[in-house]
Structure formats: C-alpha cells, structure tokens
Amino acid sequence: ARLRVALELARGRAGEAAAPALDRIELETERLDELVGGILTLSRLGTAGAPARRDPVDLAELVREVAADAHFEAEARQVEVEVAAGRGLWARGDRDALRSALDNVVRNAVRHAPEGTRVGISLAATPEGAEIRVGDRGPGVPEGSLAAIFEPFVRVESAREREPGGAGLGLAIAARAVRLHGGTIGAVNRPEGGLEVALRLPAGPRPAGG
C-alpha cells in the first residue's frame, strides 16, 4: 500500500519522460502484491486442519460463477470459455476456498491457451462425489513433471512454464484447498494437445429445500 501511494506521488511530480519507468514500477508492484498474497494463502491453507466453514456448496453454481469471471480475461486473449455443468451436485466446505481453487486452475488454463482456442470446464458426478475438469490447448507438461506443477515455486522444463504471467502459486493453492476438503487433484496431457486438470471432491448434502 505504501509503494502504491509513493508511486502515485511520483507520477504527480514527474514529467512524461519518467512514465515508462513508473509504469514498470507499477507492474512489478502488482506482481509483488500477487506473490505476497499467494504466500499468505498457502500458509493459511497449510496450517488449517479443516475447512474454515462446512456449508453446502452448489458446485454447478460455483463453476458457472468462475467461468463468468474468467470470460473477461479470456476475451482479451481471444479465448473462449465453455462450460458443461449439470445441476444437483454439492460439496461441503468453505465456498470461498473452493472458489479460489477452481479460479486458480481456470486462470492458469486461460493464461496458457493459444489465441483462438477454447478452455473447457466440465462438472460431472462420480461414485465418490463430483469431478471438475478444466482443459486447454496450450503447451503441455513433461509426463514426469505433472505432479510437480502442484508444488509451490516448482519450475518444470516446458514451454508452459516459460510463458509470462503469474507467480507460480496458483495450482499449489488449488491443490491445498482441494485436499483440505478431502478431495484430490491431478493433471494429464490431453491427446489432442494441452493440459487437463481434474479436481475431485467428496459429495456433500443438498440443503433442505435446495
């Protein structure tokens, strides 16, 4: 916050010649803010023994909400976001944490999706509960590194990891949030190209009258 205040003061006092440097400072400040926020979230999830809340969560509603938010970022990159989510699937837990998990996975897919392609988000029932799949057509990940992408600050040798953007914590945050809810997360390279991440959650009760 202090950096942002100082930056605005500098903009008011500096001339046009300083604008490019100040713009770069603003960009790096945003990246630093994202990094610090991600570390704090990881720390909070890592020390939690259970979800902060144990409420019924409508997964179809959650998927559509995240997809709608992702649409704006995707549109700027000329990427479409497609959703296939039936209704009637519920989980139990902290809705904000589950939303953050899915949002990080979807944003990662949008960031790496080539222009003119689609990011698909599907929700389906499983014997244990529900599975959300997020797939893109971007660069894949070496087979031996698929599990490592869910670890914080791990860099794998792939075109996907060399692409700009992000602090490298989104998938780690998603993994911890899903596991905190008794679920699992994994990734596979799609035969047609790209990466698919699957979030699997145990079933939760439908609220009375829901």
GROMACS .gro file of C-alpha atoms in nm:
model
  210
    1ALA     CA    1   0.000   0.000   0.000
    2ARG     CA    2   0.286   0.237   0.079
    3LEU     CA    3   0.452   0.157  -0.251
    4ARG     CA    4   0.132   0.244  -0.436
    5VAL     CA    5   0.095   0.575  -0.253
    6ALA     CA    6   0.458   0.663  -0.327
    7LEU     CA    7   0.407   0.570  -0.690
    8GLU     CA    8   0.107   0.799  -0.727
    9LEU     CA    9   0.301   1.085  -0.566
   10ALA     CA   10   0.588   1.023  -0.806
   11ARG     CA   11   0.352   1.030  -1.105
   12GLY     CA   12   0.219   1.366  -0.996
   13ARG     CA   13   0.565   1.517  -0.967
   14ALA     CA   14   0.748   1.353  -1.256
   15GLY     CA   15   0.734   1.450  -1.621
   16GLU     CA   16   0.632   1.241  -1.919
   17ALA     CA   17   0.985   1.110  -1.962
   18ALA     CA   18   0.950   0.916  -1.636
   19ALA     CA   19   0.623   0.748  -1.736
   20PRO     CA   20   0.775   0.424  -1.879
   21ALA     CA   21   0.984   0.367  -1.566
   22LEU     CA   22   0.688   0.439  -1.339
   23ASP     CA   23   0.468   0.203  -1.540
   24ARG     CA   24   0.727  -0.072  -1.490
   25ILE     CA   25   0.739   0.000  -1.117
   26GLU     CA   26   0.359  -0.030  -1.105
   27LEU     CA   27   0.371  -0.365  -1.287
   28GLU     CA   28   0.635  -0.503  -1.053
   29THR     CA   29   0.437  -0.377  -0.753
   30GLU     CA   30   0.131  -0.568  -0.876
   31ARG     CA   31   0.340  -0.883  -0.918
   32LEU     CA   32   0.485  -0.843  -0.570
   33ASP     CA   33   0.135  -0.796  -0.428
   34GLU     CA   34   0.019  -1.114  -0.603
   35LEU     CA   35   0.320  -1.308  -0.475
   36VAL     CA   36   0.273  -1.196  -0.114
   37GLY     CA   37  -0.099  -1.272  -0.130
   38GLY     CA   38  -0.029  -1.618  -0.268
   39ILE     CA   39   0.227  -1.697   0.003
   40LEU     CA   40  -0.015  -1.588   0.275
   41THR     CA   41  -0.292  -1.801   0.126
   42LEU     CA   42  -0.063  -2.104   0.104
   43SER     CA   43   0.046  -2.055   0.463
   44ARG     CA   44  -0.313  -2.029   0.584
   45LEU     CA   45  -0.420  -2.341   0.396
   46GLY     CA   46  -0.110  -2.530   0.506
   47THR     CA   47  -0.178  -2.477   0.875
   48ALA     CA   48  -0.553  -2.542   0.859
   49GLY     CA   49  -0.667  -2.882   0.978
   50ALA     CA   50  -1.013  -2.849   0.828
   51PRO     CA   51  -1.208  -2.607   0.606
   52ALA     CA   52  -1.293  -2.278   0.776
   53ARG     CA   53  -1.662  -2.347   0.703
   54ARG     CA   54  -1.866  -2.663   0.647
   55ASP     CA   55  -2.150  -2.528   0.437
   56PRO     CA   56  -2.328  -2.696   0.144
   57VAL     CA   57  -2.172  -2.569  -0.181
   58ASP     CA   58  -2.361  -2.584  -0.511
   59LEU     CA   59  -2.082  -2.690  -0.747
   60ALA     CA   60  -2.270  -2.609  -1.067
   61GLU     CA   61  -2.330  -2.256  -0.945
   62LEU     CA   62  -1.965  -2.228  -0.844
   63VAL     CA   63  -1.842  -2.348  -1.185
   64ARG     CA   64  -2.062  -2.104  -1.375
   65GLU     CA   65  -1.959  -1.816  -1.150
   66VAL     CA   66  -1.587  -1.880  -1.201
   67ALA     CA   67  -1.638  -1.925  -1.575
   68ALA     CA   68  -1.822  -1.593  -1.599
   69ASP     CA   69  -1.536  -1.414  -1.422
   70ALA     CA   70  -1.277  -1.585  -1.644
   71HIS     CA   71  -1.463  -1.478  -1.956
   72PHE     CA   72  -1.338  -1.121  -1.932
   73GLU     CA   73  -0.972  -1.221  -1.915
   74ALA     CA   74  -1.023  -1.485  -2.183
   75GLU     CA   75  -1.198  -1.243  -2.417
   76ALA     CA   76  -0.899  -1.010  -2.406
   77ARG     CA   77  -0.682  -1.303  -2.521
   78GLN     CA   78  -0.939  -1.410  -2.785
   79VAL     CA   79  -1.002  -1.734  -2.598
   80GLU     CA   80  -1.346  -1.885  -2.538
   81VAL     CA   81  -1.458  -2.042  -2.211
   82GLU     CA   82  -1.704  -2.330  -2.249
   83VAL     CA   83  -1.899  -2.480  -1.959
   84ALA     CA   84  -2.075  -2.815  -1.935
   85ALA     CA   85  -2.217  -2.841  -1.585
   86GLY     CA   86  -2.537  -3.011  -1.483
   87ARG     CA   87  -2.711  -2.931  -1.158
   88GLY     CA   88  -2.765  -3.127  -0.838
   89LEU     CA   89  -2.401  -3.176  -0.735
   90TRP     CA   90  -2.299  -3.045  -0.396
   91ALA     CA   91  -1.989  -3.042  -0.176
   92ARG     CA   92  -1.947  -2.945   0.187
   93GLY     CA   93  -1.690  -2.692   0.297
   94ASP     CA   94  -1.562  -2.339   0.260
   95ARG     CA   95  -1.712  -2.194  -0.057
   96ASP     CA   96  -1.451  -1.917  -0.081
   97ALA     CA   97  -1.164  -2.166  -0.060
   98LEU     CA   98  -1.321  -2.392  -0.324
   99ARG     CA   99  -1.388  -2.094  -0.547
  100SER     CA  100  -1.026  -1.983  -0.513
  101ALA     CA  101  -0.908  -2.333  -0.605
  102LEU     CA  102  -1.117  -2.350  -0.921
  103ASP     CA  103  -1.044  -1.989  -1.013
  104ASN     CA  104  -0.669  -2.053  -0.999
  105VAL     CA  105  -0.698  -2.360  -1.221
  106VAL     CA  106  -0.917  -2.181  -1.477
  107ARG     CA  107  -0.697  -1.870  -1.483
  108ASN     CA  108  -0.394  -2.091  -1.540
  109ALA     CA  109  -0.569  -2.255  -1.835
  110VAL     CA  110  -0.674  -1.922  -1.985
  111ARG     CA  111  -0.323  -1.781  -1.944
  112HIS     CA  112  -0.172  -2.066  -2.145
  113ALA     CA  113  -0.447  -2.113  -2.404
  114PRO     CA  114  -0.336  -2.007  -2.754
  115GLU     CA  115  -0.532  -1.732  -2.924
  116GLY     CA  116  -0.845  -1.857  -3.097
  117THR     CA  117  -0.880  -2.172  -2.885
  118ARG     CA  118  -1.115  -2.275  -2.606
  119VAL     CA  119  -1.088  -2.356  -2.239
  120GLY     CA  120  -1.339  -2.622  -2.139
  121ILE     CA  121  -1.482  -2.660  -1.788
  122SER     CA  122  -1.697  -2.963  -1.710
  123LEU     CA  123  -1.871  -3.086  -1.396
  124ALA     CA  124  -1.985  -3.446  -1.362
  125ALA     CA  125  -2.091  -3.690  -1.093
  126THR     CA  126  -1.857  -3.966  -0.975
  127PRO     CA  127  -1.920  -4.259  -0.737
  128GLU     CA  128  -1.746  -4.060  -0.462
  129GLY     CA  129  -1.895  -3.718  -0.536
  130ALA     CA  130  -1.808  -3.480  -0.818
  131GLU     CA  131  -1.530  -3.411  -1.065
  132ILE     CA  132  -1.449  -3.076  -1.226
  133ARG     CA  133  -1.224  -3.089  -1.533
  134VAL     CA  134  -1.051  -2.785  -1.685
  135GLY     CA  135  -0.878  -2.833  -2.020
  136ASP     CA  136  -0.688  -2.608  -2.257
  137ARG     CA  137  -0.499  -2.639  -2.586
  138GLY     CA  138  -0.179  -2.476  -2.463
  139PRO     CA  139   0.165  -2.630  -2.417
  140GLY     CA  140   0.159  -2.946  -2.213
  141VAL     CA  141   0.388  -3.053  -1.930
  142PRO     CA  142   0.653  -3.328  -1.938
  143GLU     CA  143   0.498  -3.651  -1.810
  144GLY     CA  144   0.746  -3.677  -1.524
  145SER     CA  145   0.659  -3.326  -1.402
  146LEU     CA  146   0.279  -3.349  -1.393
  147ALA     CA  147   0.265  -3.393  -1.015
  148ALA     CA  148   0.526  -3.121  -0.956
  149ILE     CA  149   0.312  -2.843  -1.101
  150PHE     CA  150   0.102  -2.850  -0.783
  151GLU     CA  151   0.403  -2.769  -0.565
  152PRO     CA  152   0.483  -2.405  -0.483
  153PHE     CA  153   0.766  -2.239  -0.677
  154VAL     CA  154   0.849  -2.553  -0.875
  155ARG     CA  155   0.958  -2.477  -1.231
  156VAL     CA  156   0.944  -2.752  -1.492
  157GLU     CA  157   1.120  -2.754  -1.824
  158SER     CA  158   0.833  -2.682  -2.059
  159ALA     CA  159   0.709  -2.406  -2.283
  160ARG     CA  160   0.410  -2.371  -2.050
  161GLU     CA  161   0.627  -2.274  -1.754
  162ARG     CA  162   0.834  -2.031  -1.960
  163GLU     CA  163   0.529  -1.827  -2.055
  164PRO     CA  164   0.498  -1.494  -1.871
  165GLY     CA  165   0.239  -1.414  -1.604
  166GLY     CA  166   0.156  -1.542  -1.259
  167ALA     CA  167   0.366  -1.602  -0.952
  168GLY     CA  168   0.378  -1.981  -0.979
  169LEU     CA  169   0.148  -2.039  -0.681
  170GLY     CA  170  -0.198  -2.075  -0.832
  171LEU     CA  171  -0.200  -2.452  -0.880
  172ALA     CA  172  -0.034  -2.506  -0.541
  173ILE     CA  173  -0.310  -2.304  -0.375
  174ALA     CA  174  -0.572  -2.504  -0.565
  175ALA     CA  175  -0.417  -2.835  -0.459
  176ARG     CA  176  -0.405  -2.745  -0.090
  177ALA     CA  177  -0.763  -2.618  -0.089
  178VAL     CA  178  -0.893  -2.933  -0.261
  179ARG     CA  179  -0.701  -3.166  -0.030
  180LEU     CA  180  -0.822  -2.972   0.271
  181HIS     CA  181  -1.175  -3.066   0.163
  182GLY     CA  182  -1.088  -3.435   0.140
  183GLY     CA  183  -1.053  -3.427  -0.238
  184THR     CA  184  -0.779  -3.493  -0.491
  185ILE     CA  185  -0.630  -3.301  -0.782
  186GLY     CA  186  -0.429  -3.419  -1.080
  187ALA     CA  187  -0.326  -3.327  -1.432
  188VAL     CA  188  -0.281  -3.511  -1.761
  189ASN     CA  189  -0.164  -3.409  -2.104
  190ARG     CA  190  -0.452  -3.420  -2.349
  191PRO     CA  191  -0.406  -3.644  -2.657
  192GLU     CA  192  -0.514  -3.356  -2.881
  193GLY     CA  193  -0.271  -3.119  -2.709
  194GLY     CA  194  -0.289  -2.908  -2.397
  195LEU     CA  195  -0.331  -2.980  -2.029
  196GLU     CA  196  -0.633  -3.105  -1.836
  197VAL     CA  197  -0.662  -3.060  -1.459
  198ALA     CA  198  -0.918  -3.263  -1.264
  199LEU     CA  199  -1.049  -3.161  -0.921
  200ARG     CA  200  -1.234  -3.441  -0.741
  201LEU     CA  201  -1.444  -3.365  -0.433
  202PRO     CA  202  -1.647  -3.586  -0.199
  203ALA     CA  203  -2.022  -3.546  -0.212
  204GLY     CA  204  -2.192  -3.305   0.022
  205PRO     CA  205  -2.555  -3.280   0.134
  206ARG     CA  206  -2.808  -3.084  -0.063
  207PRO     CA  207  -2.959  -2.821   0.168
  208ALA     CA  208  -3.319  -2.868   0.271
  209GLY     CA  209  -3.541  -2.715   0.006
  210GLY     CA  210  -3.244  -2.676  -0.233
   0.00000   0.00000   0.00000
